[in-house]
PDB file of C-alpha atoms in Angstrom:
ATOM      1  CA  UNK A   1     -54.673  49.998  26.820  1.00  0.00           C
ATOM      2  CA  UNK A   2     -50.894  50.379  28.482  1.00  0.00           C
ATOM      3  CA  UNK A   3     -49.930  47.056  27.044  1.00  0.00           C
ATOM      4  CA  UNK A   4     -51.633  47.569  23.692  1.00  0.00           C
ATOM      5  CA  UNK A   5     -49.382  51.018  22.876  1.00  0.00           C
ATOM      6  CA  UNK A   6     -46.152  49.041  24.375  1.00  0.00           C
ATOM      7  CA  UNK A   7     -46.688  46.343  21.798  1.00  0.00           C
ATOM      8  CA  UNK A   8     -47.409  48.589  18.899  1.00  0.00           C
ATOM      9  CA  UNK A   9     -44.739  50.714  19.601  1.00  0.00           C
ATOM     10  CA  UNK A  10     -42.713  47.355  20.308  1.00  0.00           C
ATOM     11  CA  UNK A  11     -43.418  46.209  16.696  1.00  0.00           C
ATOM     12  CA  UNK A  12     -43.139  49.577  15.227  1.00  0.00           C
ATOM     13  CA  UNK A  13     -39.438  49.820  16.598  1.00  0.00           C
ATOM     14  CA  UNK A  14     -38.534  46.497  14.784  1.00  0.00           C
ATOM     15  CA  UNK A  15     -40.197  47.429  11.035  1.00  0.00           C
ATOM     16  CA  UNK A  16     -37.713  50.574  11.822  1.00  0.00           C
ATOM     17  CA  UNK A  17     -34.679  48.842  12.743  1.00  0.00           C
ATOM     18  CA  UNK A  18     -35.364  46.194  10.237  1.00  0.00           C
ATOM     19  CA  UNK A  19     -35.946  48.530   7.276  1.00  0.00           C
ATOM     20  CA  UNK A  20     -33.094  50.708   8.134  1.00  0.00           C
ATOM     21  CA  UNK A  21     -30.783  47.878   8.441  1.00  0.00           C
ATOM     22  CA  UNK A  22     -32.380  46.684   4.904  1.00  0.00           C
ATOM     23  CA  UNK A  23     -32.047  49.955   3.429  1.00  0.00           C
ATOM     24  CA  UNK A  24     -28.306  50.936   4.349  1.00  0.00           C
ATOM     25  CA  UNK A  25     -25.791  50.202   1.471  1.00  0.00           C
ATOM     26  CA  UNK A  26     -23.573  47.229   2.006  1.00  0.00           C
ATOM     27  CA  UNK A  27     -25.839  45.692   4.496  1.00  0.00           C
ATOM     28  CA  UNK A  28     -25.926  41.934   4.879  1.00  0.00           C
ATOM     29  CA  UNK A  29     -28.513  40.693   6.805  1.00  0.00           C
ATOM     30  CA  UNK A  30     -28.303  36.929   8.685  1.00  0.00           C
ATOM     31  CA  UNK A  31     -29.510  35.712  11.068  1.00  0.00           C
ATOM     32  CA  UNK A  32     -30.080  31.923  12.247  1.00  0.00           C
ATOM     33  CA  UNK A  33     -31.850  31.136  15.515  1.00  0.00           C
ATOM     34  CA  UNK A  34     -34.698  29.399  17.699  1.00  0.00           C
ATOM     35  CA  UNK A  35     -36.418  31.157  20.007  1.00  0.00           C
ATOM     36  CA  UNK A  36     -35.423  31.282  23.682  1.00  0.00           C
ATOM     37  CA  UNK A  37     -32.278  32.608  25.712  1.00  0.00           C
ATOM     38  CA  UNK A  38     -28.961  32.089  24.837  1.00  0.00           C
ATOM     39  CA  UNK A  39     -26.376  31.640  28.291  1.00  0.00           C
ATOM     40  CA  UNK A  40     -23.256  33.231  28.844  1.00  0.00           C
ATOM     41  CA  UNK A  41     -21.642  30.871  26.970  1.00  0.00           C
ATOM     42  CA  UNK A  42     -23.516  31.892  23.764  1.00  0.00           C
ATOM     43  CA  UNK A  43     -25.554  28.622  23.377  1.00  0.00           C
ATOM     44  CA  UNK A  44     -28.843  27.364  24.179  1.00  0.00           C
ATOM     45  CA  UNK A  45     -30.462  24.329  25.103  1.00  0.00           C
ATOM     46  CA  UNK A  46     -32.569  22.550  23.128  1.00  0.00           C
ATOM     47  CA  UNK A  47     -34.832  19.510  24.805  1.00  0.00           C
ATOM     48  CA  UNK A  48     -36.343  18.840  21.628  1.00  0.00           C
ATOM     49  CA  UNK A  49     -33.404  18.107  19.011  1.00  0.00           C
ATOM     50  CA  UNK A  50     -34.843  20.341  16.539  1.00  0.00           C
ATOM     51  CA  UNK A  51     -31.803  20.692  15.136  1.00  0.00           C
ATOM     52  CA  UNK A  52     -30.328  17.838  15.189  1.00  0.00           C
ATOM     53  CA  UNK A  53     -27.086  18.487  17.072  1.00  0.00           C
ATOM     54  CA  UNK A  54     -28.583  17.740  20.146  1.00  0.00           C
ATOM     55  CA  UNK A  55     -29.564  18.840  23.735  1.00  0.00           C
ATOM     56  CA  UNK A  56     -27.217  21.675  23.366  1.00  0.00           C
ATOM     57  CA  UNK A  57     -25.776  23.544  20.457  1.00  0.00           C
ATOM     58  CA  UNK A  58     -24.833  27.736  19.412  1.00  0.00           C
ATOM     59  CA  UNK A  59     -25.619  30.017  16.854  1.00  0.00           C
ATOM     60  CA  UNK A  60     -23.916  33.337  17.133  1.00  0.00           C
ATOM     61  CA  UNK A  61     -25.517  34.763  13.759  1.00  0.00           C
ATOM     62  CA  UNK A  62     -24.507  31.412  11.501  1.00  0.00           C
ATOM     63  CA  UNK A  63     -26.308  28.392  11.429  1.00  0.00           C
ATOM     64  CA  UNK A  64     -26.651  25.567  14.072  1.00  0.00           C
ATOM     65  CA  UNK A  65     -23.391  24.817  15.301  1.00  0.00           C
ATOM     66  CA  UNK A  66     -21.377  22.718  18.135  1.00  0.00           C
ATOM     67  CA  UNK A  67     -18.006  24.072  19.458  1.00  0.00           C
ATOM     68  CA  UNK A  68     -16.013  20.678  19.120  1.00  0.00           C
ATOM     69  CA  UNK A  69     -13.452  21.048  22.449  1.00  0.00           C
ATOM     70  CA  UNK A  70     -14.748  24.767  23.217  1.00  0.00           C
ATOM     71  CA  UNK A  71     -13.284  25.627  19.888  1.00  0.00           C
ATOM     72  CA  UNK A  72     -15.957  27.272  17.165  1.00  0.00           C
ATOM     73  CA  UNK A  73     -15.203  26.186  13.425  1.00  0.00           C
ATOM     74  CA  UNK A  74     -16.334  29.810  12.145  1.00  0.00           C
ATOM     75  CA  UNK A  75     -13.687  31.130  14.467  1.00  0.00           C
ATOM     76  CA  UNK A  76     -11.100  29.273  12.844  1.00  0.00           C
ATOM     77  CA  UNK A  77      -9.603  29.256   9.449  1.00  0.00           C
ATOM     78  CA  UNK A  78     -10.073  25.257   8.035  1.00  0.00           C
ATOM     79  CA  UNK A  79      -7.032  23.879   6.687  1.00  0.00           C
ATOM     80  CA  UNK A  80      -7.433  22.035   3.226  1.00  0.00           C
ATOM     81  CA  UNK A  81      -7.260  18.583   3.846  1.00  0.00           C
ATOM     82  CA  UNK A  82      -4.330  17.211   1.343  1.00  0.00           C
ATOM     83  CA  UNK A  83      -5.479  15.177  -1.106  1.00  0.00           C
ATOM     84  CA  UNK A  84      -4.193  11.168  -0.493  1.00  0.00           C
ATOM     85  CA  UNK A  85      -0.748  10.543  -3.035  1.00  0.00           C
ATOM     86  CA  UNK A  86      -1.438   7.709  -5.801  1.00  0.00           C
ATOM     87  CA  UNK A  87       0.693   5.058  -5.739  1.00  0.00           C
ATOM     88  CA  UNK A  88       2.785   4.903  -8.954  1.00  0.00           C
ATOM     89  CA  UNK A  89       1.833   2.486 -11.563  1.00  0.00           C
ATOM     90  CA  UNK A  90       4.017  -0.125 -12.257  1.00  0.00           C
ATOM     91  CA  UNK A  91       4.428  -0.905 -15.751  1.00  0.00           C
ATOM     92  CA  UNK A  92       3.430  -4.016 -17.053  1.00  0.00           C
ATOM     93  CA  UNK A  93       5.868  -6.109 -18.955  1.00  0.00           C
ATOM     94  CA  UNK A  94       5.344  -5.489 -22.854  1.00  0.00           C
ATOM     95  CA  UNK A  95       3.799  -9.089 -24.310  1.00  0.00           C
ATOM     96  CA  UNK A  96       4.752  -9.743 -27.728  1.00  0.00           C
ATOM     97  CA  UNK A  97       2.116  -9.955 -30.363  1.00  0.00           C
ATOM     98  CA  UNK A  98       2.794 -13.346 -31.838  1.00  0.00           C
ATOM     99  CA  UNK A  99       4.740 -16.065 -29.672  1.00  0.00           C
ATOM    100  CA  UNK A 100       8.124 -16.914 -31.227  1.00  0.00           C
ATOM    101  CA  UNK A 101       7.974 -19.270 -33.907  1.00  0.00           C
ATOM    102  CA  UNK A 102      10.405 -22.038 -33.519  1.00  0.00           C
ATOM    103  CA  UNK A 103      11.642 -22.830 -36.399  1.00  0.00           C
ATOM    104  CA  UNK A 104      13.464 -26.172 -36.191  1.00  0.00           C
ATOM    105  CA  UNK A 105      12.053 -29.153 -35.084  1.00  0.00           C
ATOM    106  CA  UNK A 106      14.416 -31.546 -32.779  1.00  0.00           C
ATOM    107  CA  UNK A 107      15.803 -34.597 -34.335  1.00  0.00           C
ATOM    108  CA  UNK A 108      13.392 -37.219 -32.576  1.00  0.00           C
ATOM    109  CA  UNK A 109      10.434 -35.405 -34.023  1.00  0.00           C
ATOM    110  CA  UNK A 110      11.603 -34.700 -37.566  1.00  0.00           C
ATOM    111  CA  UNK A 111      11.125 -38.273 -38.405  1.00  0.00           C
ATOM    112  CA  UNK A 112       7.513 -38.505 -36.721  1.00  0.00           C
ATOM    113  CA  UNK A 113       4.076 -38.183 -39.192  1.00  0.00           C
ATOM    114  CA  UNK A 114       1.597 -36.770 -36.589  1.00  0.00           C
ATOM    115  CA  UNK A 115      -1.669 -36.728 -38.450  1.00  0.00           C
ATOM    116  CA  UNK A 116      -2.977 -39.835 -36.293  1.00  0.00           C
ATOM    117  CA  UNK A 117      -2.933 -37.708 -32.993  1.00  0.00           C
ATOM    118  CA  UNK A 118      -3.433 -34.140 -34.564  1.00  0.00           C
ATOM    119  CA  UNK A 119      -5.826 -32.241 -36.694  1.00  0.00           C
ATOM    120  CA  UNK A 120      -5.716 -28.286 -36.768  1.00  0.00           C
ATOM    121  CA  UNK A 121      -9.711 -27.676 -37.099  1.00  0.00           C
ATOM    122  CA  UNK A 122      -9.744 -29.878 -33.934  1.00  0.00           C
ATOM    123  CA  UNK A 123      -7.217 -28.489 -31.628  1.00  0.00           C
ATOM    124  CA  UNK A 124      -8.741 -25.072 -32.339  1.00  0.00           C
ATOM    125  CA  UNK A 125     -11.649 -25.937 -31.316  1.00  0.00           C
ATOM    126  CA  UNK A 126     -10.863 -27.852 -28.418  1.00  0.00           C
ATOM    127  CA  UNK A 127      -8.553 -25.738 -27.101  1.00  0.00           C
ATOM    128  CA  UNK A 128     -10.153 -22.008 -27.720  1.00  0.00           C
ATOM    129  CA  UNK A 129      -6.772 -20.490 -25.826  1.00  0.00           C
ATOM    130  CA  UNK A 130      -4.923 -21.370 -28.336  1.00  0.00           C
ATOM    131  CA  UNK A 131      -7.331 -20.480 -30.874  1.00  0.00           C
ATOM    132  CA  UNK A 132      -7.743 -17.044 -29.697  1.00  0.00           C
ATOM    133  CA  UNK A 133      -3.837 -16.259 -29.512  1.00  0.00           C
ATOM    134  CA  UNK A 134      -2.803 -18.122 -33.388  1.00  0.00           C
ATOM    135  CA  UNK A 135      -6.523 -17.917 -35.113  1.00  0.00           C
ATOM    136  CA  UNK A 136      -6.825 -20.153 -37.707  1.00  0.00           C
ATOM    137  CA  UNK A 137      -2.751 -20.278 -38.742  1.00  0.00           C
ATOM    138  CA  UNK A 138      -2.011 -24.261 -39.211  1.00  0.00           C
ATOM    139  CA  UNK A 139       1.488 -23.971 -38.631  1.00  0.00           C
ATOM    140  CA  UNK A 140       1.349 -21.778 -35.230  1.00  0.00           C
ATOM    141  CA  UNK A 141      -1.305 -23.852 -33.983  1.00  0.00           C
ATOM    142  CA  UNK A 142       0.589 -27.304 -34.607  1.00  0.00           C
ATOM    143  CA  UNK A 143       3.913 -25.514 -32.649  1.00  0.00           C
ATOM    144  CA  UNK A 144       1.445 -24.805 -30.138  1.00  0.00           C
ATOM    145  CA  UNK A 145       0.792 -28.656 -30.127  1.00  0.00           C
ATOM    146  CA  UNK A 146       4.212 -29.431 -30.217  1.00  0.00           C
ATOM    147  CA  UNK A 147       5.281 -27.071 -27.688  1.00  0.00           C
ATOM    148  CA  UNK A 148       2.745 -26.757 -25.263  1.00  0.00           C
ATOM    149  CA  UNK A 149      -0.247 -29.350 -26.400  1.00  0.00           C
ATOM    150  CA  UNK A 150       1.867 -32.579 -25.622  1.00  0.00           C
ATOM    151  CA  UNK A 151       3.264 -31.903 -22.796  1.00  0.00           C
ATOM    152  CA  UNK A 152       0.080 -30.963 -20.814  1.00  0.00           C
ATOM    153  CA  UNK A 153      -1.772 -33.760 -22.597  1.00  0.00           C
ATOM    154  CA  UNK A 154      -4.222 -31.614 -24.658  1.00  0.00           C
ATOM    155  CA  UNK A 155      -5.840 -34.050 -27.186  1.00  0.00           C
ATOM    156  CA  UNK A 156      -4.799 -33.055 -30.617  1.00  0.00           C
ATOM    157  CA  UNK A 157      -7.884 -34.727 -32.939  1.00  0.00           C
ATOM    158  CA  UNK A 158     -10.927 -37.061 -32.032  1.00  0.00           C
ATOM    159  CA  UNK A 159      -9.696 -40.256 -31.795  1.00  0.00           C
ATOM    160  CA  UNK A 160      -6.111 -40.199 -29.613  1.00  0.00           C
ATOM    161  CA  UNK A 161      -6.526 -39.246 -25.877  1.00  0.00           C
ATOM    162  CA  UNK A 162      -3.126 -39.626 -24.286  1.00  0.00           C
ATOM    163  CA  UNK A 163      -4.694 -39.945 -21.043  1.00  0.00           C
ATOM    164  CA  UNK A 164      -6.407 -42.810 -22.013  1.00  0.00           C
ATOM    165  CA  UNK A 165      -3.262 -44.634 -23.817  1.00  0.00           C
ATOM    166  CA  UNK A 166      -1.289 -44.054 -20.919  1.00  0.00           C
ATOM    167  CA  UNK A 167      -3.662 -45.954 -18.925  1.00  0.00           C
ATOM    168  CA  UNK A 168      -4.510 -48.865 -21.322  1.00  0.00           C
ATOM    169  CA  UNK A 169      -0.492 -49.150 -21.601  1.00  0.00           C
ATOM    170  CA  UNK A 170       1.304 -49.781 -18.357  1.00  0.00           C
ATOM    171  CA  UNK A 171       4.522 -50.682 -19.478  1.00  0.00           C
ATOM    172  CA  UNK A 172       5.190 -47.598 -21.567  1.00  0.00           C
ATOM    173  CA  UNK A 173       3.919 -45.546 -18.598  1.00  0.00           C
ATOM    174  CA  UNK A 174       6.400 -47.436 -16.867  1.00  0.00           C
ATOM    175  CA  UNK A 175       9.479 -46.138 -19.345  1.00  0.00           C
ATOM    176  CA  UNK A 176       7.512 -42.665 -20.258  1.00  0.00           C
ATOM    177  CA  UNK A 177       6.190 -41.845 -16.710  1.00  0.00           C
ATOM    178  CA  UNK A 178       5.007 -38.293 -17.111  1.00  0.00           C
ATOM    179  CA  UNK A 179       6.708 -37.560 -20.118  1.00  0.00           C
ATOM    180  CA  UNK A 180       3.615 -37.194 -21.764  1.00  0.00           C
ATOM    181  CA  UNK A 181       5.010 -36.062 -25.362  1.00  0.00           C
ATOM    182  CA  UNK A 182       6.964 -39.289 -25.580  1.00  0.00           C
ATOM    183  CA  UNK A 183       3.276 -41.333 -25.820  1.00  0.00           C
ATOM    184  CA  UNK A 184       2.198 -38.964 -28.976  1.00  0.00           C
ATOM    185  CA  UNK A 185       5.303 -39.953 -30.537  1.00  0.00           C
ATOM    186  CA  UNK A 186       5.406 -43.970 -29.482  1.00  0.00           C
ATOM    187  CA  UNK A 187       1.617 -43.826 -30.669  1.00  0.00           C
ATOM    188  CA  UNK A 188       2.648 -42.506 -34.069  1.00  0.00           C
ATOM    189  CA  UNK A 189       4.902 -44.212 -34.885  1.00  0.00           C
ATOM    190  CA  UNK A 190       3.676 -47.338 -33.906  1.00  0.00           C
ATOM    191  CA  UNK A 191      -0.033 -46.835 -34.647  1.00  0.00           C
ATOM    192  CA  UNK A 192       0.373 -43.684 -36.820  1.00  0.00           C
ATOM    193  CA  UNK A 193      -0.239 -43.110 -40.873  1.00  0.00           C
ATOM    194  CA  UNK A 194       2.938 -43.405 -42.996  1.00  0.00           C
TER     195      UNK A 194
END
């Protein structure tokens, strides 16, 4: 009967103390614990990990904590972390919308018919680079052939394949060497349409 009244008047205490702390105005209660003893230090042990900190870890009315070097982070103000600087962009270089046009042709080629090594529809198609910076423009794609075409050996219709001249002709490679343009040019003059 003595340890039945000391529990009821136990639990009576705490509705008290918990309502009146409920009740007051301005009250904030929170609380965040496990059962068990805390030690001097103001932490507990706790064999089972429950919280995940592990063995050992403190409360002190917030939630599950660990005092990184003795220090507590709620005791502490946190300093923003700055955020990392962005490099600065460096422009790009502005790319014209149309390569320049030359307009002249030089005096070697002037002379030279080059429908027996070129046909527009053709390059365009086999060269879709090309095609995709001059479109379907004749006269930009055959500067592009002039220009650029010749002189890395892109094949300019179906039928001529400098490669394959400058094999099958030794003694022009030995006078053109890798001056591939000059082969178009022998090739249509020699072998070309009038």
């Amino acid at each position: 009967m003595k340890h039945t009244w000391k529990r009821f008047a136990a639990t009576v205490l705490a509705l008290l103390v918990t309502a009146g702390s409920l009740t007051a105005p301005g009250t904030l209660l929170t609380a965040s614990a496990h059962s068990g003893r805390t030690d001097s230090g103001g932490g507990h042990h706790d064999y089972k990990n429950a919280s995940g900190l592990g063995s050992y870890h403190y409360h002190h009315g917030y939630p599950a904590h660990l005092h990184e070097n003795g220090v507590c982070p709620y005791d502490t103000p946190q300093e923003p972390v700055p955020a990392p600087a962005l490099p600065t962009p460096v422009p790009l270089p502005a790319v014209p919308a149309q390569p320049p046009v030359q307009t002249a042709e030089p005096a070697a080629e002037s002379a030279v018919n080059y429908a027996a090594v070129y046909d527009a529809a053709y390059y365009a198609a086999a060269n879709p680079d090309a095609a995709a910076v001059y479109g379907t423009d004749e006269t930009l794609l055959f500067q592009h052939f002039l220009t650029v075409g010749m002189a890395e050996g892109r094949q300019g219709n179906a039928v001529f394949n400098v490669w394959a001249y400058r094999e099958a002709n030794p003694d022009l490679a030995a006078v053109f060497g890798d001056n591939l343009a000059q082969y178009y040019i022998f090739y249509c003059m020699n072998n070309g349409v009038s």
